[in-house]
Coordinates of C-alpha atoms and ligand atoms in Angstrom, one line a residue:
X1 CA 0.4 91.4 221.5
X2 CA 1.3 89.2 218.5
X3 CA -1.3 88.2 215.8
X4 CA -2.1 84.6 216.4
X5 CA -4.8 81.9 216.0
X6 CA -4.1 80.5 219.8
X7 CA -6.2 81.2 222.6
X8 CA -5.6 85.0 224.2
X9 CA -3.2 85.0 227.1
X10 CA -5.8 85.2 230.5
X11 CA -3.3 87.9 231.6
X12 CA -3.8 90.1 228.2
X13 CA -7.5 89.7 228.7
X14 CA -7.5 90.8 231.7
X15 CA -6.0 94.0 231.5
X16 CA -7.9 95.0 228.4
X17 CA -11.0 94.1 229.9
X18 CA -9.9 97.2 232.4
X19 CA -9.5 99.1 229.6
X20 CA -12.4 98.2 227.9
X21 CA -14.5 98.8 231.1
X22 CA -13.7 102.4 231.3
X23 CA -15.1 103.2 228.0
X24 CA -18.3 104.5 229.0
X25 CA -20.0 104.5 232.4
X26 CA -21.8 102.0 232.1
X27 CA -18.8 99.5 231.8
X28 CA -19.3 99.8 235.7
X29 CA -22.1 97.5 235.6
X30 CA -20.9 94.5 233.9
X31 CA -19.9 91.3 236.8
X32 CA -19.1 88.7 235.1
X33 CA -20.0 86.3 238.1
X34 CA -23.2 87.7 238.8
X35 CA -23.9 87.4 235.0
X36 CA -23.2 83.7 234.8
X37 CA -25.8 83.4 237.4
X38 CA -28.3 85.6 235.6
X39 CA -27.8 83.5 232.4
X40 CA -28.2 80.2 234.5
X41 CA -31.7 81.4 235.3
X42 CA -32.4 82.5 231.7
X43 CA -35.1 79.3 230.0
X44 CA -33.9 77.2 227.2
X45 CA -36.2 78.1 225.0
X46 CA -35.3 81.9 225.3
X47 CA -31.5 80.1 224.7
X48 CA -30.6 80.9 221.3
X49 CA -27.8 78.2 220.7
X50 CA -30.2 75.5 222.3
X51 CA -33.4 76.5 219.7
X52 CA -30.8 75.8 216.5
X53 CA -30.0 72.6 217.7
X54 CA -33.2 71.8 217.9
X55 CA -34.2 73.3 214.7
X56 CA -30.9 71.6 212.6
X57 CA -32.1 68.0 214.6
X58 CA -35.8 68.5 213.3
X59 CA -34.7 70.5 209.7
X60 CA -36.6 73.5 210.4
X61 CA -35.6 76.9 209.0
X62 CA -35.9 79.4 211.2
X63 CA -37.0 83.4 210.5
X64 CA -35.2 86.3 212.5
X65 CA -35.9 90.2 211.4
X66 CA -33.5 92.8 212.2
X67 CA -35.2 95.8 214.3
X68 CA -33.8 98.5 216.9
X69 CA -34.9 102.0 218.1
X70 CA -33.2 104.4 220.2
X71 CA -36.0 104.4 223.4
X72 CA -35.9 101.2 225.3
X73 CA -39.9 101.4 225.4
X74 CA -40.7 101.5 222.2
X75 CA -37.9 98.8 221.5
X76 CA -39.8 96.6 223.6
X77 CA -43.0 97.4 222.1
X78 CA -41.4 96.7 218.3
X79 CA -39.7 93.5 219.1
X80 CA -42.9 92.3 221.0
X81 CA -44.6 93.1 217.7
X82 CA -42.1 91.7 215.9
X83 CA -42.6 88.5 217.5
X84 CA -46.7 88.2 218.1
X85 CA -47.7 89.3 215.2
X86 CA -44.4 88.8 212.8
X87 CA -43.9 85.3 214.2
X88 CA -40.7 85.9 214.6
X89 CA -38.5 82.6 215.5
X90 CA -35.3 84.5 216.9
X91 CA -35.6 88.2 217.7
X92 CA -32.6 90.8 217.0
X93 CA -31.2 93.7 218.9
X94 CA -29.8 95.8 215.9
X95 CA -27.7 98.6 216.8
X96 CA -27.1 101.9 215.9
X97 CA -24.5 103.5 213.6
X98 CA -23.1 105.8 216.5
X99 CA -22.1 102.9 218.8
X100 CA -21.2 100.6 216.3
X101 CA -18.1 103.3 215.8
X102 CA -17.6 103.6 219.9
X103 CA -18.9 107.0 219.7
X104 CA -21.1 107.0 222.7
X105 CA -21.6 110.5 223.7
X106 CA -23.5 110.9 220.5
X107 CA -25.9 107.9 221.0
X108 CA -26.4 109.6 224.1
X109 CA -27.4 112.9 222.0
X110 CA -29.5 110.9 220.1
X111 CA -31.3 109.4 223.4
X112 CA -31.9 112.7 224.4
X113 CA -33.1 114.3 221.4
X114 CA -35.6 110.8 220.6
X115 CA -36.9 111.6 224.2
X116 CA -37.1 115.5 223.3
X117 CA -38.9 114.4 220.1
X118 CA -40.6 111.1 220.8
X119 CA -39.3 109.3 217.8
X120 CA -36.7 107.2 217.2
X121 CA -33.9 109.7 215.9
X122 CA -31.0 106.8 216.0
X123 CA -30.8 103.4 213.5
X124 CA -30.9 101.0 216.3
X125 CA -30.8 100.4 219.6
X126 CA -27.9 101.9 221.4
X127 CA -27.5 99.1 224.2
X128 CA -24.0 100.7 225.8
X129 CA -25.5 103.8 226.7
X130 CA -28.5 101.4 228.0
X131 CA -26.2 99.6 230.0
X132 CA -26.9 96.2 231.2
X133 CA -30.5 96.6 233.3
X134 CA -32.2 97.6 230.1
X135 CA -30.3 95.0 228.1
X136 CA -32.2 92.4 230.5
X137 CA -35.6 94.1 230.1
X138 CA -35.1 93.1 226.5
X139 CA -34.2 89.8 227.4
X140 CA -36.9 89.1 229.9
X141 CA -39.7 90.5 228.4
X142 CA -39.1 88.5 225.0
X143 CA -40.3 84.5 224.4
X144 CA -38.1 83.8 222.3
X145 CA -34.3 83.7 221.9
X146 CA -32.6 87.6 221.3
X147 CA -29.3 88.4 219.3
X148 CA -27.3 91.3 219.2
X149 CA -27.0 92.6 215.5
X150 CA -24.9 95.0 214.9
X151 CA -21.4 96.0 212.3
X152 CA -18.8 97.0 214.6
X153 CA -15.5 96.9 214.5
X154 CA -14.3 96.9 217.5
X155 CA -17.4 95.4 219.6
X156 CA -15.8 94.5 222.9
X157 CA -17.2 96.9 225.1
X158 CA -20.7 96.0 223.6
X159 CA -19.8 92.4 224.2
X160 CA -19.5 93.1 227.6
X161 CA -22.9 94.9 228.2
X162 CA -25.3 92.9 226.2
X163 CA -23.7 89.0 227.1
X164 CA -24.0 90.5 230.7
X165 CA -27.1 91.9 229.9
X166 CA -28.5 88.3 228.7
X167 CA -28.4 88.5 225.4
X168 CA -27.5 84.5 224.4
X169 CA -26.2 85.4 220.5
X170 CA -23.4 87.7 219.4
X171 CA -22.9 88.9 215.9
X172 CA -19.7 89.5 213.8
X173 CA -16.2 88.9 212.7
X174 CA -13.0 90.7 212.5
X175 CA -13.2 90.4 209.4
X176 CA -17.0 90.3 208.4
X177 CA -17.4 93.6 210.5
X178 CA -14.3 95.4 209.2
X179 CA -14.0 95.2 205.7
X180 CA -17.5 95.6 204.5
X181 CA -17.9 98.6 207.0
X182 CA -14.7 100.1 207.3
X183 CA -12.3 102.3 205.4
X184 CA -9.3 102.9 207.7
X185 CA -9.0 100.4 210.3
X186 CA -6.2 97.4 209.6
X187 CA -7.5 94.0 209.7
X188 CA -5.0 93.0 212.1
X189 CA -6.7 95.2 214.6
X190 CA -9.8 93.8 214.4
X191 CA -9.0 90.2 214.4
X192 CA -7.7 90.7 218.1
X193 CA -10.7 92.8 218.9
X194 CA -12.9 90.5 217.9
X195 CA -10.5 87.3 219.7
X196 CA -11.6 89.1 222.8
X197 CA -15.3 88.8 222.1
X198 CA -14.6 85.3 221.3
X199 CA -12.4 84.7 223.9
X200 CA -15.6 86.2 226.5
X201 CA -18.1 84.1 224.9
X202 CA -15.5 81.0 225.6
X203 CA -15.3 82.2 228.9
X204 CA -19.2 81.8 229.5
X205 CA -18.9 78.6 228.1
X206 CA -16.8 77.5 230.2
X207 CA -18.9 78.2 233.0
X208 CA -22.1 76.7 231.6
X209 CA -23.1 79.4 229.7
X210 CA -24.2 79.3 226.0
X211 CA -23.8 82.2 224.1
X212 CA -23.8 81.7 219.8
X213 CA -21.7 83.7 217.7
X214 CA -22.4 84.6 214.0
X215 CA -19.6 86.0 212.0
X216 CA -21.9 88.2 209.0
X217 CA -21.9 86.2 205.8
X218 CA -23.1 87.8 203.3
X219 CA -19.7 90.6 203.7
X220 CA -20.5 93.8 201.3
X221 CA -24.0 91.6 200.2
X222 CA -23.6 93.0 196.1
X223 CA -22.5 89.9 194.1
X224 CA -20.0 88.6 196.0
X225 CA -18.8 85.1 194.7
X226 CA -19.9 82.1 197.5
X227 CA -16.4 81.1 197.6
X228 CA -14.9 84.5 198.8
X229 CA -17.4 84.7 201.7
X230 CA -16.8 80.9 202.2
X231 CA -13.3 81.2 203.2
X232 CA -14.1 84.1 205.0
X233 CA -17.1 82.1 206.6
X234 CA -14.7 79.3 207.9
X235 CA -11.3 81.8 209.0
X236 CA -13.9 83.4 211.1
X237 CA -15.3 80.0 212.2
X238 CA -11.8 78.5 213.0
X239 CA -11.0 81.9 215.0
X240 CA -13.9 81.9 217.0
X241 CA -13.7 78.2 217.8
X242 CA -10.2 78.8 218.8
X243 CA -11.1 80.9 221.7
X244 CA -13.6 78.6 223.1
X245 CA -17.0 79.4 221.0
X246 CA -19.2 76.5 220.7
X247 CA -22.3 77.6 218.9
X248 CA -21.4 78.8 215.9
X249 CA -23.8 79.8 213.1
X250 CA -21.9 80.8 209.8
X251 CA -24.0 83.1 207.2
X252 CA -24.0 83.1 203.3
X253 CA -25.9 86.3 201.4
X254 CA -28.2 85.7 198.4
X255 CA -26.7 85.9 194.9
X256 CA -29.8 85.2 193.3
X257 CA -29.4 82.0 191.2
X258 CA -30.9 79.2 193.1
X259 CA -28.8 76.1 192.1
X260 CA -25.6 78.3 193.1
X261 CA -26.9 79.9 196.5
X262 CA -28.3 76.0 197.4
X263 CA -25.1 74.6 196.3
X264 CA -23.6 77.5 198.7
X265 CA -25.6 76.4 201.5
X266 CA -25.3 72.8 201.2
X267 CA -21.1 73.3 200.8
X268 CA -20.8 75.9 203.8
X269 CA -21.1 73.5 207.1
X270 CA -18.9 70.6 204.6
X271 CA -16.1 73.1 204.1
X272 CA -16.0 74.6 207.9
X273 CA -16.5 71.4 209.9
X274 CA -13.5 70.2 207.2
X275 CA -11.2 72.6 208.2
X276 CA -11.9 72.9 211.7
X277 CA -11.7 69.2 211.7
X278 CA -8.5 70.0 209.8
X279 CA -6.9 72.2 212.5
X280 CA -7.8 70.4 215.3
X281 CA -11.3 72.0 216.6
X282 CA -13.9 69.1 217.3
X283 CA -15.9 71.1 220.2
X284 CA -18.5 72.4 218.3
X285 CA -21.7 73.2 217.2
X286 CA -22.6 74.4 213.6
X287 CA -25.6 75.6 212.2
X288 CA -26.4 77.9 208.8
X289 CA -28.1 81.4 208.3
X290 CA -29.2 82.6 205.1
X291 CA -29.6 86.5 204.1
X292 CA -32.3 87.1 201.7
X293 CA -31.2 89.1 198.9
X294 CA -28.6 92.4 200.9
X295 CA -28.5 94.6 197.3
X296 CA -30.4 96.9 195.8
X297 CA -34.3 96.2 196.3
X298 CA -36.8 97.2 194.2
X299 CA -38.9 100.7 196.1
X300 CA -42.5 99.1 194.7
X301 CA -43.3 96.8 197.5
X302 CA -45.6 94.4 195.9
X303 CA -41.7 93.6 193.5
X304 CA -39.9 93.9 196.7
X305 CA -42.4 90.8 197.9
X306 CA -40.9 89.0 195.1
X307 CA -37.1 89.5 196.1
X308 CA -38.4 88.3 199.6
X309 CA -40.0 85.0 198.5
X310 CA -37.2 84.1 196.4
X311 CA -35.1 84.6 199.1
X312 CA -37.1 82.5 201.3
X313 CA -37.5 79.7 198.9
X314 CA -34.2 79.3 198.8
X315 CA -33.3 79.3 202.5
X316 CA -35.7 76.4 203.0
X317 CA -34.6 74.3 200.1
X318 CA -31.5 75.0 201.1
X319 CA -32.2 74.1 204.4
X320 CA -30.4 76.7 206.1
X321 CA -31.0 76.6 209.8
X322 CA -31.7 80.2 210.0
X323 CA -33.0 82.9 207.3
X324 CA -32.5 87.2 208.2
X325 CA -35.7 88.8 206.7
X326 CA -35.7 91.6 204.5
X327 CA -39.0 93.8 204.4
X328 CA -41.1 96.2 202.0
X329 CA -39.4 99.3 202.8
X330 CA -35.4 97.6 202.0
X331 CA -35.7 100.1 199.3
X332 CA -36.7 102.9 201.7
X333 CA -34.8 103.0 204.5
X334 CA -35.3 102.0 208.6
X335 CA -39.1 99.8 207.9
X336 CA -42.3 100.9 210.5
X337 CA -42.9 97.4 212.6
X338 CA -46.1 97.0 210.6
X339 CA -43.7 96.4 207.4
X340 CA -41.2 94.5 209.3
X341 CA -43.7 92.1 210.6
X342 CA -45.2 91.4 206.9
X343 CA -41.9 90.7 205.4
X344 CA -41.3 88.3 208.2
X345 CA -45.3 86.5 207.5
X346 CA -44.9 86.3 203.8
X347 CA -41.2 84.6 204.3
X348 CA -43.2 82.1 207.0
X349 CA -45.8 81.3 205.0
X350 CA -43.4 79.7 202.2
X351 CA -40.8 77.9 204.6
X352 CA -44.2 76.4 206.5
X353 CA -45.2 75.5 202.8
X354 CA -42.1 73.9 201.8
X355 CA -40.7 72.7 204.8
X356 CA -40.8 69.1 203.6
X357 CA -39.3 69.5 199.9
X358 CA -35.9 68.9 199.0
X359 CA -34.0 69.7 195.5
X360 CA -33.0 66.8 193.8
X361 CA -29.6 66.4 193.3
X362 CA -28.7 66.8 189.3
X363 CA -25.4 66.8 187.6
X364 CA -26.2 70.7 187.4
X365 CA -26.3 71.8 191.3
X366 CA -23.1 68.9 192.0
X367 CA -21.1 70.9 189.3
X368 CA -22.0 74.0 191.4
X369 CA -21.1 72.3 195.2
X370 CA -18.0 71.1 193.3
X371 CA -16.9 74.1 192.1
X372 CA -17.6 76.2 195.2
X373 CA -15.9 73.6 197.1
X374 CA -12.6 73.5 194.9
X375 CA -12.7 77.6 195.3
X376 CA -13.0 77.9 198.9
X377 CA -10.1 75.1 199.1
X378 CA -7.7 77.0 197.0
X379 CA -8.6 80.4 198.9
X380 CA -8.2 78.6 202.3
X381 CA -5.1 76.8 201.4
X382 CA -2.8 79.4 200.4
X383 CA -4.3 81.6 203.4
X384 CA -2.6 78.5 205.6
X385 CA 0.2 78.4 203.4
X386 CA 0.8 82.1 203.9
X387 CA 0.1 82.1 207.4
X388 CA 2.8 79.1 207.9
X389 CA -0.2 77.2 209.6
X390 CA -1.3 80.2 211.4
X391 CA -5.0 81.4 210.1
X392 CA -4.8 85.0 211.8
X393 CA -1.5 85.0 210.2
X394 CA -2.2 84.0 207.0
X395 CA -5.7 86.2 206.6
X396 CA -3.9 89.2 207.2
X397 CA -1.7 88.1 204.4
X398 CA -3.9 87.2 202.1
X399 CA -5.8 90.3 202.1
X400 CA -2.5 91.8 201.3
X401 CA -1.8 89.7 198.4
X402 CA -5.4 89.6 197.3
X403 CA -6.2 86.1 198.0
X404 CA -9.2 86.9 199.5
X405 CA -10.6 89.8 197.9
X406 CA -14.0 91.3 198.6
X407 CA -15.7 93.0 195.8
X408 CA -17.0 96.7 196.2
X409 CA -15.4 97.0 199.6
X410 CA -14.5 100.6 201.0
X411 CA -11.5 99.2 203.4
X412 CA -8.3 100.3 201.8
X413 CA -7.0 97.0 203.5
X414 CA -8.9 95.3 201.0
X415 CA -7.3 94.4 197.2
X416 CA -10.4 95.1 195.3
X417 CA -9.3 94.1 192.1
X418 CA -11.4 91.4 191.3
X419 CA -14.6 91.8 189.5
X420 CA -17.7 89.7 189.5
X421 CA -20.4 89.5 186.8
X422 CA -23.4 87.1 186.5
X423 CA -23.7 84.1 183.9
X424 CA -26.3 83.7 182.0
X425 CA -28.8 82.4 184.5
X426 CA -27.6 85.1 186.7
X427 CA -24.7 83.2 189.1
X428 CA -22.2 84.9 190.0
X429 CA -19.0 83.9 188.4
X430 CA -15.7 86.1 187.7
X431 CA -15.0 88.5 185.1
X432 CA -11.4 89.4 186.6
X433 CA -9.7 87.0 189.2
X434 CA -7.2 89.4 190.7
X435 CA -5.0 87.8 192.6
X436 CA -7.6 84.7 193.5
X437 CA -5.1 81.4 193.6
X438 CA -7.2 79.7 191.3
X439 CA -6.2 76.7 189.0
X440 CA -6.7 77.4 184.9
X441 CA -9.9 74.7 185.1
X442 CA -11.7 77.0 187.6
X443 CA -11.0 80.5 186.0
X444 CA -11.7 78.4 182.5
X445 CA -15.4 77.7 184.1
X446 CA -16.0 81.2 185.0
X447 CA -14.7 82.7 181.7
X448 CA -17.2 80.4 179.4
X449 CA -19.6 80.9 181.2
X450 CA -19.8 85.0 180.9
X451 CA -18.6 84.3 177.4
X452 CA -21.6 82.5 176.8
X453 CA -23.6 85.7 178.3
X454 CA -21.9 88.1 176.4
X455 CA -22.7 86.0 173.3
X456 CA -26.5 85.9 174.5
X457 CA -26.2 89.4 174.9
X458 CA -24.6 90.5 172.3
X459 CA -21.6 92.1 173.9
X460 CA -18.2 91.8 174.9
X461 CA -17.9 91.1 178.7
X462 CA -16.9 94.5 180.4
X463 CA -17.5 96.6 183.5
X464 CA -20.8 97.5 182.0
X465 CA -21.7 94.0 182.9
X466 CA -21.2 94.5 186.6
X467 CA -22.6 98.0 186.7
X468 CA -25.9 96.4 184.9
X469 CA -25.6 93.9 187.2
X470 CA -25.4 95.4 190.2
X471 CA -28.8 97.9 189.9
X472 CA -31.1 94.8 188.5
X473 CA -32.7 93.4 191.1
X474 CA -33.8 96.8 192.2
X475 CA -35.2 97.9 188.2
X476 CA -37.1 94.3 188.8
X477 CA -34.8 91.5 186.7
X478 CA -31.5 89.6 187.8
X479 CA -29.3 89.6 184.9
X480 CA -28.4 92.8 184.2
X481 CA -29.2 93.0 180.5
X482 CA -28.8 95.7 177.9
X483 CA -32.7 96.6 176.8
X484 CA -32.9 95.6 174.0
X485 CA -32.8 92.2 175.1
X486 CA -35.4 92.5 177.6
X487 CA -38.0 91.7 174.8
X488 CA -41.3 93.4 175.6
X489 CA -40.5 95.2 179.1
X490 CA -40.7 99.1 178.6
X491 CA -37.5 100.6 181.6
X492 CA -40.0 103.2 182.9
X493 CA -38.9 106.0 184.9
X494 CA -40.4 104.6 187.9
X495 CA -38.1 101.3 187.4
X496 CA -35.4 103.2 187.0
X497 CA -36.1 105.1 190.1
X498 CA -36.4 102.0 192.3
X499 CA -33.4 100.8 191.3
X500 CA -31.2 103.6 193.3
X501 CA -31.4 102.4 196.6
X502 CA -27.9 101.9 196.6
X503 CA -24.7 98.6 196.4
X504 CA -23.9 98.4 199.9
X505 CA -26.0 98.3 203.1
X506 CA -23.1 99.4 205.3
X507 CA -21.9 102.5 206.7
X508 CA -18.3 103.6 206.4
X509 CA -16.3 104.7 209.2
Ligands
8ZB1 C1 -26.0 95.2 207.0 C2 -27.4 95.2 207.4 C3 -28.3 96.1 206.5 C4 -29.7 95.8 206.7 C5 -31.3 96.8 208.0 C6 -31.2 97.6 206.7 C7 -30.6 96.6 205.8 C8 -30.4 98.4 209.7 C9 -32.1 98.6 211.0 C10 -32.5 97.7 210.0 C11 -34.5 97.4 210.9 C12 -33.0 98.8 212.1 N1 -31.4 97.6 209.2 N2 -30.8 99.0 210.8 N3 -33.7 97.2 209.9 N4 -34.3 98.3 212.0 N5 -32.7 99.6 213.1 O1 -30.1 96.1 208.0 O2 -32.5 98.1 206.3 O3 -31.6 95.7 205.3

């Protein structure tokens, strides 16, 4: 089958659904009729597409946890917790490392040994083994909407189970879920996996049945400029649309500086709806997710409160229709439900209080929507240009060339020669452009304003810069600065100790 943005061949579909099907047992189950009719029955306000629209019409940000545990029981217990005492808006169905690499007959080690043990001995919830009864049990027993959350690369068979098994929101990209967790698998491959998810959710719609898709924004979530997960953002957008999504949700992760992440959010929905307009795609619906802060967090809790609220300030002035909480254990690993559920209260509590401010617009955050908006264009435009109108085309490419290149990525399909570095009130700019095809005004920007840090600092921009960068948040600052210009802070042991808990979030297959 030949890489293209067009809508899959019914034939093609067909015969890798058969494929597909027969991955694990539990394939069996999936009837795609008898699902539409399940879904039918399935209350709007459990409907996830159908609560965003209602929450972009009335400007309300949403909060959604992420949560999953091997035993179906006790993942019903957690995400009831989640949601009655959390107050959870949107609940998630995050799944566990062993499926999200198709390696089922270990998840089903891992069920066996969590029953043997009676703890959870997998990351998440490993709904293919499930199969599509206890996917529904999920569905049913929840009030509110429920999203399958995940980092899989090639996520069709768990497409299959969950969508049949109720769940009304999909996460992931071929791009967002390859390169950020990946090392060895070609991009090509997992655009066309993921055209078949897309291509099954457009086949729901088509019979009345709304599922959302979410491509994952925030990519490797360690200082990656808005621009680079922008075009990503909207390739994914326009490929998704192109095989009959509807409700799409596109994501943006935290840099930390709040003009740029609220320019970010304001410019996201502009540039997609532009170039789906663009190509031709009107039939759609588009809403915005923000990720609170997906780098190192701080171990101390109390700090890692902080990095919480910051992140939830900005997803409501921002007015991103959706925010992904982080808890008190990032730092830690897997949080208990008691920890999850307080991370989602303290980011409620400041959305409810600032549900009815805006930022005013100031020569200062329309420099930043200008900027990200010129970026994203340029990316976007050669991507077209190098995919001779064709986006599929042209991503693939582009990786190649290192158009689009995604810092501290572990895919091999991935340039990764540019560098990033925060300015001096901690944006992220760029310290090397690769092969980005930016203009000399836009690379100008970026380099005066990290020359304007390294003069604050005291240094010549280097590597350092990023390395510094990269562990701040978790030692309890933003800007990674040398010490001595952290007037008065002493970097204690125990600072330096919660700053290890690591760059990226993702496993590597
Ligand atoms: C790319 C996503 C990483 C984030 C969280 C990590 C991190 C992963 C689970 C989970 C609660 C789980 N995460 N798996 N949170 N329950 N089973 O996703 O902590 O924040």
């Amino acid at each position: 089958m030949e890489l293209t943005v067009k809508q899959m061949d019914p034939e093609e579909f067909t015969r890798q659904r058969q494929e597909v099907l027969a991955q694990w047992i539990t394939g069996k189950d999936v009837d795609f009729e008898e699902a539409v009719v399940y879904h039918k029955n399935i209350p709007l306000s459990k409907v996830f597409a159908h609560k965003l629209e209602e929450g972009k019409r009335q400007g309300i940000t949403f909060a959604q946890p992420r949560a999953g545990v091997a035993l179906l029981h006790e993942h019903l217990e957690l995400l009831q917790y989640l949601q009655d005492e959390g107050g959870a808006d949107f609940l998630p169905t995050t799944i566990d490392s062993y499926t999200r690499q198709n390696r089922y007959t270990e998840a089903q080690a891992g069920i066996e040994e969590s029953r043997a043990v009676g703890r959870s001995m997998l990351n998440g919830f490993p709904a293919v083994n499930h199969g599509v009864a206890a996917c529904r049990q999920v569905v049913e027993k929840m009030q509110v909407p429920v999203q399958v959350r995940h980092g899989t690369p090639d996520a069709r068979l768990l497409a299959e189970i969950t969508l049949a098994g109720g769940f009304t929101a999909y996460e992931g990209g071929g791009i967002s879920y390859n390169i950020p967790y990946a090392k060895d698998v070609s991009i090509e491959s997992t655009i066309k996996y993921w055209q078949y998810v897309d291509r099954l959710v457009g086949l729901y719609e088509e019979r009345g049945v709304s599922i959302n898709r979410e491509p994952f924004g925030p990519l490797t979530g360690t200082l990656v400029p808005p621009a680079i997960s922008h075009a990503v953002a909207v390739i994914e957008g326009v490929l998704a649309v192109a095989q009959g999504v509807r409700s799409l949700t596109l994501g943006y992760g935290q840099c930390g500086n709040l003009l740029q992440d609220v320019a970010a959010l304001h410019t996201l929905p502009v540039v997609a709806e532009e170039y789906l307009k663009k190509l031709g795609y009107s039939n759609f619906d588009l809403t915005t997710v923000f990720h609170q802060w997906m780098g190192g967090f701080p171990q101390d809790e109390a700090k890692a409160y902080g990095v919480i609220s910051w992140g939830a300030t900005v997803a409501a002035l921002g007015k991103a229709t959706k925010v992904i909480v982080k808890t008190p254990h990032e730092a830690l690993g897997i949080p208990t439900k008691e920890a999850n559920a307080a991370g989602i209260r303290t980011t409620k509590q400041i959305l409810n209080m600032l549900k009815d401010q805006t930022l005013p617009m100031t020569k200062e955050l329309a420099l930043e929507e200008q900027m990200i908006l010129r970026e994203t264009r340029a990316i976007l435009d050669k991507v077209l240009e190098l995919g001779e109108g064709d986006i599929a085309v042209g991503a693939v490419r582009a990786f190649q060339a290192g158009v689009i290149d995604v810092p501290f990525a572990p895919s091999r399909f991935n340039a990764g020669k540019i560098l990033p570095a925060r300015d001096s009130q901690g944006a992220v700019r760029m310290l090397d452009f690769g092969n980005l095809p930016f203009d000399t005004e836009i690379k100008a920007f970026h380099q005066e304003r990290i020359a304007l840090r390294g003069r604050d600092e005291g240094r010549d921009p280097s590597f350092q810069m990023v390395i510094d960068d990269i562990y701040a948040i978790g030692k309890g600052m933003l800007v990674g600065r040398p010490r001595s210009k952290e007037a008065g802070l002493r970097w204690s042991a125990f600072e330096e100790r919660g700053a290890m808990s690591g760059i990226s979030q993702c496993e590597i297959k």
